[in-house]
Amino acid sequence: MNVPENLKYTHADEWLSIDGNIATLGVTDYAQDQLSDIVFVEITVEKGETVKKLAHVATIESVKAAADVNSPISGKITDINESLSNTPELVNNDPFGKAWMIKFEITDPAELTSLMDAKAYADYCSTRGH
């Protein structure tokens, strides 16, 4: 299982890359492995939209299950990865790179303190049998 050191993680298997006041959101290697073959990704927010922490922002469907992606922090959407609608398999092939889902401007930096670092996330995953 790949857990890049430079990212922050949630208990819902999402990752955030922080660059100044811009956060990039995606799902982790653990999540894509649990879902298996991804067949559909729908981003449910639009550029310019403001989302609150835990707002529904995407749906991922696989041959095994469907999963909702919720924003781990509040922010204003600055970009969405439109290529995922045509190539959902990117989530399986490159979950930390080309399969990023949303970029947004952070509106409440204090919310970042609830996220895990790579070691804490890896430890959390190990308690779930992976």
Coordinates of C-alpha atoms in Angstrom, one line a residue:
M1 CA 0.0 0.0 0.0
N2 CA 1.4 3.4 -1.0
V3 CA 1.1 6.2 1.5
P4 CA 3.0 9.3 0.3
E5 CA 4.7 11.2 3.1
N6 CA 3.8 14.7 1.8
L7 CA 0.0 14.3 2.0
K8 CA -2.6 14.5 4.7
Y9 CA -5.2 11.8 5.2
T10 CA -8.8 11.3 6.5
H11 CA -10.4 8.3 8.2
A12 CA -12.6 8.1 5.1
D13 CA -9.6 7.2 2.9
E14 CA -9.2 10.6 1.2
W15 CA -5.9 12.5 0.8
L16 CA -5.2 16.2 0.6
S17 CA -2.1 17.8 -0.9
I18 CA -1.6 21.3 0.6
D19 CA 0.2 24.0 -1.5
G20 CA -0.2 27.4 0.3
N21 CA -3.9 28.0 0.5
I22 CA -4.8 25.5 -2.2
A23 CA -5.8 21.9 -1.4
T24 CA -6.0 19.0 -3.9
L25 CA -8.3 16.2 -2.9
G26 CA -8.3 12.5 -4.0
V27 CA -8.9 9.0 -2.7
T28 CA -6.1 6.8 -1.3
D29 CA -4.5 3.7 -2.6
Y30 CA -6.2 1.8 0.2
A31 CA -9.6 3.1 -1.0
Q32 CA -9.1 2.2 -4.6
D33 CA -7.8 -1.3 -3.6
Q34 CA -10.9 -1.9 -1.5
L35 CA -13.2 -0.7 -4.3
S36 CA -11.5 -2.8 -6.9
D37 CA -12.0 -1.9 -10.6
I38 CA -13.4 1.7 -10.8
V39 CA -15.9 2.1 -13.6
F40 CA -17.5 5.5 -13.0
V41 CA -16.5 8.8 -11.3
E42 CA -18.9 11.7 -10.9
I43 CA -17.7 15.0 -9.5
T44 CA -20.8 16.6 -8.0
V45 CA -19.5 20.1 -7.5
E46 CA -18.6 22.9 -9.9
K47 CA -15.8 25.4 -10.2
G48 CA -16.6 28.5 -8.1
E49 CA -18.8 26.6 -5.7
T50 CA -18.1 26.9 -2.0
V51 CA -18.3 23.7 0.1
K52 CA -18.5 23.1 3.8
K53 CA -16.5 20.4 5.6
L54 CA -18.1 16.9 5.0
A55 CA -20.1 18.1 1.9
H56 CA -20.6 15.5 -0.7
V57 CA -18.3 16.3 -3.7
A58 CA -18.0 13.1 -5.7
T59 CA -19.3 9.5 -6.2
I60 CA -17.1 6.6 -7.2
E61 CA -18.5 3.4 -8.5
S62 CA -16.7 0.1 -9.0
V63 CA -17.6 -3.4 -9.9
K64 CA -17.9 -4.1 -6.2
A65 CA -19.5 -1.0 -4.6
A66 CA -20.2 2.7 -4.7
A67 CA -18.6 5.2 -2.4
D68 CA -19.2 8.9 -1.7
V69 CA -16.3 11.3 -1.4
N70 CA -16.9 14.1 1.1
S71 CA -14.7 17.2 1.5
P72 CA -12.6 16.9 4.6
I73 CA -12.4 20.7 4.9
S74 CA -14.3 23.8 3.8
G75 CA -13.3 25.7 0.7
K76 CA -14.0 27.3 -2.7
I77 CA -13.7 25.0 -5.7
T78 CA -11.0 26.3 -8.1
D79 CA -10.7 23.2 -10.4
I80 CA -12.2 19.8 -11.0
N81 CA -10.6 16.9 -12.8
E82 CA -12.9 16.5 -15.7
S83 CA -10.8 13.6 -17.2
L84 CA -12.1 11.2 -14.6
S85 CA -15.5 11.0 -16.2
N86 CA -13.9 9.5 -19.3
T87 CA -11.1 7.6 -17.7
P88 CA -12.3 6.5 -14.2
E89 CA -9.6 3.8 -14.2
L90 CA -7.1 6.5 -13.3
V91 CA -8.3 6.1 -9.7
N92 CA -6.9 2.6 -9.8
N93 CA -3.8 3.3 -11.8
D94 CA -2.6 6.6 -10.3
P95 CA -4.7 7.6 -7.2
F96 CA -2.1 10.1 -5.9
G97 CA -1.4 11.7 -9.3
K98 CA -3.6 11.9 -12.4
A99 CA -6.7 10.8 -10.4
W100 CA -6.9 14.0 -8.2
M101 CA -10.5 15.0 -8.0
I102 CA -10.9 18.6 -6.8
K103 CA -8.7 21.6 -6.1
F104 CA -10.0 24.2 -3.8
E105 CA -9.0 27.3 -1.9
I106 CA -8.9 26.6 1.9
T107 CA -11.3 28.9 3.8
D108 CA -10.7 27.5 7.3
P109 CA -7.1 26.4 7.8
A110 CA -7.9 25.3 11.4
E111 CA -9.8 22.3 9.9
L112 CA -6.4 20.9 8.6
T113 CA -5.5 19.9 12.2
S114 CA -8.0 17.1 12.1
L115 CA -6.2 15.3 9.3
M116 CA -3.6 12.5 9.7
D117 CA 0.0 12.4 8.5
A118 CA 1.3 9.5 6.5
K119 CA 2.4 7.4 9.5
A120 CA -0.9 7.9 11.4
Y121 CA -2.9 6.9 8.3
A122 CA -0.7 3.8 7.6
D123 CA -1.2 2.8 11.2
Y124 CA -5.0 3.4 10.9
C125 CA -5.1 1.2 7.7
S126 CA -3.2 -1.6 9.4
T127 CA -5.9 -1.8 12.1
R128 CA -8.4 -2.6 9.3
G129 CA -6.5 -5.7 8.0
H130 CA -4.6 -4.1 5.1

